[in-house]
PDB file of C-alpha atoms in Angstrom:
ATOM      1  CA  UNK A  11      37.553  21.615 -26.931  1.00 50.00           C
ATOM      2  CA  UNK A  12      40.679  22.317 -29.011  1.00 50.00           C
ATOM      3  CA  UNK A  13      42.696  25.600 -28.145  1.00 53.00           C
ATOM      4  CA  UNK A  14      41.217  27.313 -31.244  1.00 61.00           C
ATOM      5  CA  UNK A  15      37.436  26.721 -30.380  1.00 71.00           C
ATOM      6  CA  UNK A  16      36.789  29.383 -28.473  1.00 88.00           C
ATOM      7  CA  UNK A  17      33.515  29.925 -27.239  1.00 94.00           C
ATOM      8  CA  UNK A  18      32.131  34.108 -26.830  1.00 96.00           C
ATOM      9  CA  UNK A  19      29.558  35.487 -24.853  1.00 95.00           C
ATOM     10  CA  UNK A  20      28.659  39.018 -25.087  1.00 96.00           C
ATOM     11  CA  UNK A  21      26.602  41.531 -22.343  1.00 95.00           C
ATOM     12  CA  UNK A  22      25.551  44.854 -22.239  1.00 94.00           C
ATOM     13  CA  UNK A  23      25.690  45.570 -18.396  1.00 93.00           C
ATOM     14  CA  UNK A  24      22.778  48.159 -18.099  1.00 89.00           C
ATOM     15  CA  UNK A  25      23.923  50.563 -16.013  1.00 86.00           C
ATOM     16  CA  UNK A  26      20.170  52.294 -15.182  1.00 74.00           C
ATOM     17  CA  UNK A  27      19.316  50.171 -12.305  1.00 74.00           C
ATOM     18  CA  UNK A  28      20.555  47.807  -9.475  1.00 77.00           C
ATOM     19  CA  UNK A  29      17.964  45.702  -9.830  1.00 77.00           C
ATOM     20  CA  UNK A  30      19.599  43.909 -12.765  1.00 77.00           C
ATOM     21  CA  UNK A  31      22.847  43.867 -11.851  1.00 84.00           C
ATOM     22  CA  UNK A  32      24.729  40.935 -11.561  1.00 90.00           C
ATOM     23  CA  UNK A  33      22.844  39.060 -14.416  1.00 90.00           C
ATOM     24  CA  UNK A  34      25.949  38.795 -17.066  1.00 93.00           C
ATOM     25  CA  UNK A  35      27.743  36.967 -14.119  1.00 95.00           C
ATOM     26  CA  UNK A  36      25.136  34.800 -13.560  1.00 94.00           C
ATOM     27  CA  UNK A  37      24.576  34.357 -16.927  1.00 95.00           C
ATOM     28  CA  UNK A  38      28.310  33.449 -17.176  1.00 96.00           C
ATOM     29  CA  UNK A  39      28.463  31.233 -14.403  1.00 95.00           C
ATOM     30  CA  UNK A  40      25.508  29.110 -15.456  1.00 95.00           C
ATOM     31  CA  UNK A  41      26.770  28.622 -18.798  1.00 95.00           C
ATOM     32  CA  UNK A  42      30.523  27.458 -17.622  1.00 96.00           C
ATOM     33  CA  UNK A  43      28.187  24.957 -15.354  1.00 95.00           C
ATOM     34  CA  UNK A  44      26.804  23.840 -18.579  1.00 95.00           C
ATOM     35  CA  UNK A  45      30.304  23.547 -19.407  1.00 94.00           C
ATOM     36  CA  UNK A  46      31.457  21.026 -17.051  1.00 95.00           C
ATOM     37  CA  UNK A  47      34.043  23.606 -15.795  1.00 95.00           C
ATOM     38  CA  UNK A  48      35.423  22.805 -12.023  1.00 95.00           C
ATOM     39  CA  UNK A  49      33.299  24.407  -9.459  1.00 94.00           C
ATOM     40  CA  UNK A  50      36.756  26.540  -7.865  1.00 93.00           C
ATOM     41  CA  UNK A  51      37.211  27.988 -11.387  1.00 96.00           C
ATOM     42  CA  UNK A  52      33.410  28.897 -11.613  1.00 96.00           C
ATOM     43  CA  UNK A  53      33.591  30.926  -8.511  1.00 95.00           C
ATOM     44  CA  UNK A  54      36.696  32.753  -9.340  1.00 96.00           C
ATOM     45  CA  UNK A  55      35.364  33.546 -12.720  1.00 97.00           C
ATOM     46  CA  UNK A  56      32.092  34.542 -10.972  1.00 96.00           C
ATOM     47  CA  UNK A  57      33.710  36.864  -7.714  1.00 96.00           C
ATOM     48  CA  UNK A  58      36.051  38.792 -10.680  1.00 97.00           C
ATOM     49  CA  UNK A  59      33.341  39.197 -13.362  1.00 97.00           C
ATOM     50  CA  UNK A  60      30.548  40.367 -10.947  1.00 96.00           C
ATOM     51  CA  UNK A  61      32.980  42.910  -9.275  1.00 96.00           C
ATOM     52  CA  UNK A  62      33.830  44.313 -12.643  1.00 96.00           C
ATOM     53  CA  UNK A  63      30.112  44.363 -13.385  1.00 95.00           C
ATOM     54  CA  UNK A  64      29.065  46.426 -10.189  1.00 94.00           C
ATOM     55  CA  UNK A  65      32.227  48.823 -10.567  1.00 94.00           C
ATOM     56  CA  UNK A  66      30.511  49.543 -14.482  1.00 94.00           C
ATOM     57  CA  UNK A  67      27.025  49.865 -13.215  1.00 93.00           C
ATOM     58  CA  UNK A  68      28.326  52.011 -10.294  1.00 92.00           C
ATOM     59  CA  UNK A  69      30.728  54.334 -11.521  1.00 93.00           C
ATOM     60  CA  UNK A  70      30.325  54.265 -15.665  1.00 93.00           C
ATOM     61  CA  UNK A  71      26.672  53.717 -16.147  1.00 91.00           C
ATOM     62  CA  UNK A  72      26.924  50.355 -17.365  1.00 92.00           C
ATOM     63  CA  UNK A  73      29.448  49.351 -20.458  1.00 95.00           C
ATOM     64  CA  UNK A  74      30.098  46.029 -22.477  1.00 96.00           C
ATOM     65  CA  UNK A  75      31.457  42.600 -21.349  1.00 96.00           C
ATOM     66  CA  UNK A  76      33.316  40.043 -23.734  1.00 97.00           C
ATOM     67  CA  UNK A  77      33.816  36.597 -22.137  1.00 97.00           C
ATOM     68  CA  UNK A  78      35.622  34.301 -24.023  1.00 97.00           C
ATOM     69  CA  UNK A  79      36.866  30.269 -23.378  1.00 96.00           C
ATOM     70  CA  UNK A  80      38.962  28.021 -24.553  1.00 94.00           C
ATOM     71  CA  UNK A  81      40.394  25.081 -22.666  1.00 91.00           C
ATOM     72  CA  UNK A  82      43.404  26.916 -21.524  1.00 94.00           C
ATOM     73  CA  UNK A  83      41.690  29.900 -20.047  1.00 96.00           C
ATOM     74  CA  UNK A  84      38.522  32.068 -19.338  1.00 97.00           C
ATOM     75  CA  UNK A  85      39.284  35.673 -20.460  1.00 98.00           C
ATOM     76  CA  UNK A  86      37.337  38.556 -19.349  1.00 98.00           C
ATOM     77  CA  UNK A  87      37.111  41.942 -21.024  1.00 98.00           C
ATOM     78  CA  UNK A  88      35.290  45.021 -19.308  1.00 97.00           C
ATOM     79  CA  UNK A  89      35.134  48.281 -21.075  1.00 97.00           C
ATOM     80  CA  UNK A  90      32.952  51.447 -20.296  1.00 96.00           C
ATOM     81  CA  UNK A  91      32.864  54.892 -21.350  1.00 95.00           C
ATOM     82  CA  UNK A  92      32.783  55.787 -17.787  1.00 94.00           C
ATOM     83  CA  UNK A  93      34.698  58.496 -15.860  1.00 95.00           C
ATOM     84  CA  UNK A  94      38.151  57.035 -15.932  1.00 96.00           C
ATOM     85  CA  UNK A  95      40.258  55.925 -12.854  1.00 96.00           C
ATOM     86  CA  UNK A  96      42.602  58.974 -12.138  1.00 95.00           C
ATOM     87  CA  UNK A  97      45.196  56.509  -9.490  1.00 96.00           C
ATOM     88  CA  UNK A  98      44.922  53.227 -10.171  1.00 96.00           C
ATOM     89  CA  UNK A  99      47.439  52.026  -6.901  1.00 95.00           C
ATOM     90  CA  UNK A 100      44.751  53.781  -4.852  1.00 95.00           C
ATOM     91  CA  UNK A 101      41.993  52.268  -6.464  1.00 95.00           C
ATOM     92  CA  UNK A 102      43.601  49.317  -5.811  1.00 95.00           C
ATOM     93  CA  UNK A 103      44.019  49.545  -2.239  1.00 95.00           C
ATOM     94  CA  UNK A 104      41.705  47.538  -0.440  1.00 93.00           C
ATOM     95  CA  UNK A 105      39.087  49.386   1.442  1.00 93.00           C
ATOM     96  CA  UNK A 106      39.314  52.757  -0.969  1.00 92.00           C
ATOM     97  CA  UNK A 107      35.997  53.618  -2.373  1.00 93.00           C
ATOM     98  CA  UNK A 108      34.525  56.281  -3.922  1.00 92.00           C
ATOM     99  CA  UNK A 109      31.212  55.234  -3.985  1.00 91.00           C
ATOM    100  CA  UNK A 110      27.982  57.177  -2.636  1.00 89.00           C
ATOM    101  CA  UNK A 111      26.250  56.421   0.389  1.00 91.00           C
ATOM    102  CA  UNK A 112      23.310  55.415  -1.065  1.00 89.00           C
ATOM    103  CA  UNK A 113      25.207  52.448  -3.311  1.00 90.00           C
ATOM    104  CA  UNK A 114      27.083  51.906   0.350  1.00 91.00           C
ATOM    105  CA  UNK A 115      23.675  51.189   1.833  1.00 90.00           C
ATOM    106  CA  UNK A 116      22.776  48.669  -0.484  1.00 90.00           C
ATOM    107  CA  UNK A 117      25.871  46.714   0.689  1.00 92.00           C
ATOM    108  CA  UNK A 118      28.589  48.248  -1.949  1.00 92.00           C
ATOM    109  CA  UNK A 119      31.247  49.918  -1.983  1.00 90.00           C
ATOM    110  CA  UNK A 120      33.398  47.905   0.662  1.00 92.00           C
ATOM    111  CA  UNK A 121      36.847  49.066  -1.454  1.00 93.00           C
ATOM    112  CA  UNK A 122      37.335  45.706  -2.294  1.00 93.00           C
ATOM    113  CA  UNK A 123      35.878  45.217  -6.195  1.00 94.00           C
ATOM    114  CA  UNK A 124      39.035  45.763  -7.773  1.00 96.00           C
ATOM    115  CA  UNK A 125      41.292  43.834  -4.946  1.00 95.00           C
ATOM    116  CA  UNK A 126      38.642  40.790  -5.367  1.00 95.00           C
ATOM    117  CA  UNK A 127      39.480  40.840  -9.022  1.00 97.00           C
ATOM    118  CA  UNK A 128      42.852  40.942  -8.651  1.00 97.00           C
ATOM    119  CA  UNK A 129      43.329  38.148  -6.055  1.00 96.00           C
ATOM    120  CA  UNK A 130      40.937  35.477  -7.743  1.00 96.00           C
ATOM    121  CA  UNK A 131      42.194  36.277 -11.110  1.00 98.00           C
ATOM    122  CA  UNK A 132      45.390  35.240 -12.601  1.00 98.00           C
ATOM    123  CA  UNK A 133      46.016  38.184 -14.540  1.00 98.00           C
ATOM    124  CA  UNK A 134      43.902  41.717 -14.800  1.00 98.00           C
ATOM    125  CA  UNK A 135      44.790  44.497 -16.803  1.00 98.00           C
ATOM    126  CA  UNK A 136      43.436  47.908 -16.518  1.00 97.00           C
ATOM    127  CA  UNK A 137      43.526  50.828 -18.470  1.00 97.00           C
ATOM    128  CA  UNK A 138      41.828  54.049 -17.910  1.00 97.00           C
ATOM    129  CA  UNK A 139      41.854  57.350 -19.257  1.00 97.00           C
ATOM    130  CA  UNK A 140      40.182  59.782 -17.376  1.00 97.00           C
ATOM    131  CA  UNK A 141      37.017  61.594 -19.609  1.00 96.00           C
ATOM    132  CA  UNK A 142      37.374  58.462 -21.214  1.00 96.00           C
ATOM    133  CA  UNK A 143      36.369  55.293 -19.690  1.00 96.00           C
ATOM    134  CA  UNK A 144      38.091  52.316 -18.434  1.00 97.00           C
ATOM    135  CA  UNK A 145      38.772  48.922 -19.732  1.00 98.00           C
ATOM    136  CA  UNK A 146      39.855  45.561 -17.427  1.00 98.00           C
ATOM    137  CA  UNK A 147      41.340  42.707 -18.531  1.00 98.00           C
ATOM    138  CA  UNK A 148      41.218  39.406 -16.373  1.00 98.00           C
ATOM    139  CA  UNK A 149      42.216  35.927 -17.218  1.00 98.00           C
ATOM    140  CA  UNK A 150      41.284  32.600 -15.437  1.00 98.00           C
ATOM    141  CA  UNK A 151      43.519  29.679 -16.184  1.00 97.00           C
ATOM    142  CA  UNK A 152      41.229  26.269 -16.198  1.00 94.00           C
ATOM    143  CA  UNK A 153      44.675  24.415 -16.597  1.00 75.00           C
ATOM    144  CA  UNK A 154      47.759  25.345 -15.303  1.00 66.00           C
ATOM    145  CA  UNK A 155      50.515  25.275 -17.092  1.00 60.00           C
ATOM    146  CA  UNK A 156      52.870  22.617 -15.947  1.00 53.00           C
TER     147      UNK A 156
ATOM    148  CA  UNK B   5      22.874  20.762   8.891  1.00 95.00           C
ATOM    149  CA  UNK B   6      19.459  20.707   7.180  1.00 97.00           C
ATOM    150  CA  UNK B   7      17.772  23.765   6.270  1.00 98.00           C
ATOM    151  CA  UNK B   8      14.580  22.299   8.034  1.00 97.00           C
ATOM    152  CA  UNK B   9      17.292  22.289  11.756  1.00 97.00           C
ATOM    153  CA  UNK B  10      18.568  26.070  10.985  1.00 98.00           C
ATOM    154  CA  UNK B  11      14.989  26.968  10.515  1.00 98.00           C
ATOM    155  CA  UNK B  12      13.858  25.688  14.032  1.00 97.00           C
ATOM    156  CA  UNK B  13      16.655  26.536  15.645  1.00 97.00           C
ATOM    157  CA  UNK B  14      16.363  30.886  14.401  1.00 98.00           C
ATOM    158  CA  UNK B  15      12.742  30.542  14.646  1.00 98.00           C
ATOM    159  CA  UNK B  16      12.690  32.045  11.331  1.00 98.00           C
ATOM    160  CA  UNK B  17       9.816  32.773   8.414  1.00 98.00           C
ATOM    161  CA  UNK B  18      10.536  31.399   5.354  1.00 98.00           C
ATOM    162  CA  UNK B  19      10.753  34.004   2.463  1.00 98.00           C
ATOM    163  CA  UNK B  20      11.519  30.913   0.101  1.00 98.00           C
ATOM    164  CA  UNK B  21      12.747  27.570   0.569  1.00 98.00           C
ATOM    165  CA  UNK B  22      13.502  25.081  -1.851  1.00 96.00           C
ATOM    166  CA  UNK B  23      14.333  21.705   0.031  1.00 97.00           C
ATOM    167  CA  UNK B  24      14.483  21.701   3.542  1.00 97.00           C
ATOM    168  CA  UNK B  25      16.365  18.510   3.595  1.00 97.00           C
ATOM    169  CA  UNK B  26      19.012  20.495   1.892  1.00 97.00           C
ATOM    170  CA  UNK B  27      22.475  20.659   3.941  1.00 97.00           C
ATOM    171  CA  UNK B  28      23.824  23.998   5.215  1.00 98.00           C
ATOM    172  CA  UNK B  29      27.951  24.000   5.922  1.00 97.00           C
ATOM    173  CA  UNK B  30      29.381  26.618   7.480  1.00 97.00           C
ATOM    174  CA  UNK B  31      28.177  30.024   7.884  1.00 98.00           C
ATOM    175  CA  UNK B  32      29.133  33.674   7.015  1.00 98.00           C
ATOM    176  CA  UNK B  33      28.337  37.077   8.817  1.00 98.00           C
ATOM    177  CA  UNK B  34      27.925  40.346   7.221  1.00 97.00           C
ATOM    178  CA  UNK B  35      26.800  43.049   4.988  1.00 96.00           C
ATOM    179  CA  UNK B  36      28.906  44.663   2.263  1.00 95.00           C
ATOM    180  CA  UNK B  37      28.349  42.303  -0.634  1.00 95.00           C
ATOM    181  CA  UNK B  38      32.279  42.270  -1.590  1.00 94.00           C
ATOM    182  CA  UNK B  39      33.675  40.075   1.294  1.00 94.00           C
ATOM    183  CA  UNK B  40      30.899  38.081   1.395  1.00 96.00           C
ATOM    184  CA  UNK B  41      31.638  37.396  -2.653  1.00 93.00           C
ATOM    185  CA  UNK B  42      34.941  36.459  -1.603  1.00 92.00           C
ATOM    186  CA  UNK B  43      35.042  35.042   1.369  1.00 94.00           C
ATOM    187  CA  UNK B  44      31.229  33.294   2.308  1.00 96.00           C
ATOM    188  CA  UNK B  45      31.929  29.281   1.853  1.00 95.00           C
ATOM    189  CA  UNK B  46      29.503  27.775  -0.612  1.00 94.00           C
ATOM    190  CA  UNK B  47      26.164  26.071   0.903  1.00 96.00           C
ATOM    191  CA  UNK B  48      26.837  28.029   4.009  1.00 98.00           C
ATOM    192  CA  UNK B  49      24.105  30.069   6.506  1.00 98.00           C
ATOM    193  CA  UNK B  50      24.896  34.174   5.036  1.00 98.00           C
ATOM    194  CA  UNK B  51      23.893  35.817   7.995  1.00 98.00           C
ATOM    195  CA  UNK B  52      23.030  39.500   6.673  1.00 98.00           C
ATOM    196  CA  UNK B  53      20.933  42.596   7.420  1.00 97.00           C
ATOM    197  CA  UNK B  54      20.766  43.297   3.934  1.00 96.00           C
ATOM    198  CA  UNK B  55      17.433  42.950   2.566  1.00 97.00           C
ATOM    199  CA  UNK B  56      17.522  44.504  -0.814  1.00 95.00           C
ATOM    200  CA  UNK B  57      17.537  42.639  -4.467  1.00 94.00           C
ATOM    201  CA  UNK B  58      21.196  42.482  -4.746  1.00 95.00           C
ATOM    202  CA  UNK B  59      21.748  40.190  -1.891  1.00 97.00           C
ATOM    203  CA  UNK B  60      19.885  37.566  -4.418  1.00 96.00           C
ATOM    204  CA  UNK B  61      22.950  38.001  -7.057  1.00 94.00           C
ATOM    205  CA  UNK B  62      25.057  37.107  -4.631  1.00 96.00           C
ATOM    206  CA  UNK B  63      24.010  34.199  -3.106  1.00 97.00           C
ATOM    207  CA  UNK B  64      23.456  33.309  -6.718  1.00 95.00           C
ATOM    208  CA  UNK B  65      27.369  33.588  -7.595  1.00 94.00           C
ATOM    209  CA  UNK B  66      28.649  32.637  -4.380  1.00 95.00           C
ATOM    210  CA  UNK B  67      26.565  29.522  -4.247  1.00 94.00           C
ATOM    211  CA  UNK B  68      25.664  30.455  -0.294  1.00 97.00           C
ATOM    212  CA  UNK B  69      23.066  27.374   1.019  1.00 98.00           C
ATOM    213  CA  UNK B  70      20.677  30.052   2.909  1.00 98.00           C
ATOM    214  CA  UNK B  71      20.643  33.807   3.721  1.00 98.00           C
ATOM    215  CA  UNK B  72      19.358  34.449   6.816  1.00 98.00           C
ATOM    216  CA  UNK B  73      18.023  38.246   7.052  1.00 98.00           C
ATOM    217  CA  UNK B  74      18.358  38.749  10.876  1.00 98.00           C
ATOM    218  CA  UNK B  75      17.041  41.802  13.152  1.00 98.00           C
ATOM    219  CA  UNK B  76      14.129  41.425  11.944  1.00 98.00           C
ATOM    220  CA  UNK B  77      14.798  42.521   8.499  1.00 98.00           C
ATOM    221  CA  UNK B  78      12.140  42.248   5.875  1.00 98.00           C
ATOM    222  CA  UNK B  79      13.342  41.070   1.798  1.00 98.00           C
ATOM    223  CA  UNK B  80      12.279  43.714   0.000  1.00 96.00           C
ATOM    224  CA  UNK B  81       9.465  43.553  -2.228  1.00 96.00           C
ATOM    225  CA  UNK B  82      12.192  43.072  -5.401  1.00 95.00           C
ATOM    226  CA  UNK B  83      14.328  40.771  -3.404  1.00 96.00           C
ATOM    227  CA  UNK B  84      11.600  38.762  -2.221  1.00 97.00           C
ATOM    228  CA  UNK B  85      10.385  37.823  -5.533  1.00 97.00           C
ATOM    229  CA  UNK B  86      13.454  37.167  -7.430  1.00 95.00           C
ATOM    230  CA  UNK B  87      14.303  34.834  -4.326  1.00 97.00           C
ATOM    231  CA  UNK B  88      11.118  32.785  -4.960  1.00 97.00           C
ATOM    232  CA  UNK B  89      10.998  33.311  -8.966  1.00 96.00           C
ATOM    233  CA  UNK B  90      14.926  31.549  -9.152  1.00 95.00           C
ATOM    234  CA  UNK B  91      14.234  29.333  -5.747  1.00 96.00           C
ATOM    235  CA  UNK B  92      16.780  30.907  -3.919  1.00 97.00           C
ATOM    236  CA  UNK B  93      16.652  30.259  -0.120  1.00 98.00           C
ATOM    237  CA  UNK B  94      16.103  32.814   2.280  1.00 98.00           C
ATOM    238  CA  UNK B  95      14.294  33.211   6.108  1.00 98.00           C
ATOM    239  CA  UNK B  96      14.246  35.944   8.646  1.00 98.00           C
ATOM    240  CA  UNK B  97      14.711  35.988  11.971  1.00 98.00           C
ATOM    241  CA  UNK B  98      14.323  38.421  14.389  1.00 98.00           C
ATOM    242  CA  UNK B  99      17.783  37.630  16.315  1.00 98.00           C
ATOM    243  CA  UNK B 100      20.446  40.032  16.302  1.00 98.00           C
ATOM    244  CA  UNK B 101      23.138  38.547  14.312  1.00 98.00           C
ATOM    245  CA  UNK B 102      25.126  37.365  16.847  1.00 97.00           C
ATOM    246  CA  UNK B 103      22.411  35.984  18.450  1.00 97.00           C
ATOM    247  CA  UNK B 104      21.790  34.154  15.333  1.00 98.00           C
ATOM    248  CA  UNK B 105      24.953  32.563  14.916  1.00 98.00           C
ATOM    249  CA  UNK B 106      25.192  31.722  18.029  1.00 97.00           C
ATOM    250  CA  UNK B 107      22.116  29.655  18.208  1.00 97.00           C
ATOM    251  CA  UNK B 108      23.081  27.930  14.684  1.00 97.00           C
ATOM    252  CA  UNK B 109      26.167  26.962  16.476  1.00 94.00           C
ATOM    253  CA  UNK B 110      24.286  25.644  19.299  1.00 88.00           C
ATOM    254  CA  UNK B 111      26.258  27.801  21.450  1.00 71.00           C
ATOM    255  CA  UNK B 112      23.970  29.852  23.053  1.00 64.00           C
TER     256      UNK B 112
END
């Protein structure tokens, strides 16, 4: 794969149910399998995509998700029309959450989506706007530059 | 250890299990589905109470060998047929967690 063949995948995270969520990461991990990516890359790629997939179906009622690869890198876009983030430092802190009980009883809502994306990415983004939504950026690097 | 071993040794029902000559490394403990994304070593024992369909995303994308639902938890009617429609492996025992762990690690 040359740096200018870059492969796309597109999602619409449905943000409706629970039952569903999760697939676009799945999705996304079985087709970088296909790939012949390295299995540590695979399972940074899926902890940060799947985080930013809950946080959408949680908080924004689902939203859109770009995945794009070239041999360099695996970028990931996630962009809702959500709420916004008013503080992103405290969003950031691990252990802050602002989610309901009843998402906390199905095992969510630890406070540690966006730290998870943050330590097994090698770059994230985000920019919110409250009343607007919120949009992450995250990049994986499959080779490191020397 | 084989899946068949962690089986017999948690006296557990099997929910879905797709080779029990399949190794099992390692092993993880708990519930909120965020530090067991980031921190559960792949083919490992995820020892969990939670019995609901989005434990079977998770061991999905963090490649866990076998979630054990301990306590006596039940899979959930969703969780227990996506776990047998994409052969995902999962048992239930009725040890306490610690319990559990402890007998996988032959330490009890």
């Amino acid at each position: 794969m040359t740096n200018e063949a870059k492969l796309r995948f597109e999602f619409d995270v449905d943000g409706d149910n629970f039952t569903s969520a999760g697939t676009a990461s799945e999705t996304v991990k079985y087709n970088l399998k296909q790939l012949g990516i390295a299995p540590d890359i695979i399972r940074r790629v899926a902890i940060v995509m799947y985080e930013g997939e809950i946080n959408m179906v949680i908080h924004a009622k689902g939203g859109k998700a770009v995945v794009e690869i070239d041999s360099d890198e695996i970028n990931i876009t996630l962009k809702d029309v959500g709420p916004g983030i008013p503080d992103i430092n405290l969003a950031m802190q691990e252990g802050w959450s602002t989610a309901p009980d009843n998402i906390r009883s199905l095992g969510f809502g630890a406070g540690m989506g966006l730290p998870n994306m943050k330590k097994y990415s090698d770059k994230m983004e985000i920019e919110s706007v409250v009343g607007e939504g919120t949009t992450v950026k995250m990049c994986v690097k499959i080779r490191k530059e020397a | 250890m084989k899946l068949r071993e962690v089986i017999e040794k948690l006296n557990a029902t099997t929910v879905n299990v797709s080779d029990p000559e399949k190794e099992i490394e390692g092993g993880y403990a708990g519930d909120f589905l965020s530090f067991v994304m980031g921190k559960a070593p792949e083919n490992c024992a995820w020892f969990t109470v939670m019995s609901n369909v989005n434990v079977a995303g998770v061991a999905t994308l963090a490649g866990t060998g076998v979630v054990v639902l301990c306590e006596g938890a039940k899979a959930d009617e969703n969780l227990s047929a996506r776990v047998k429609r994409e052969d995902i492996d999962l048992i239930e025992t009725d040890y306490d967690i610690y319990t559990a762990v402890l007998k996988y690690n032959n330490a009890d």
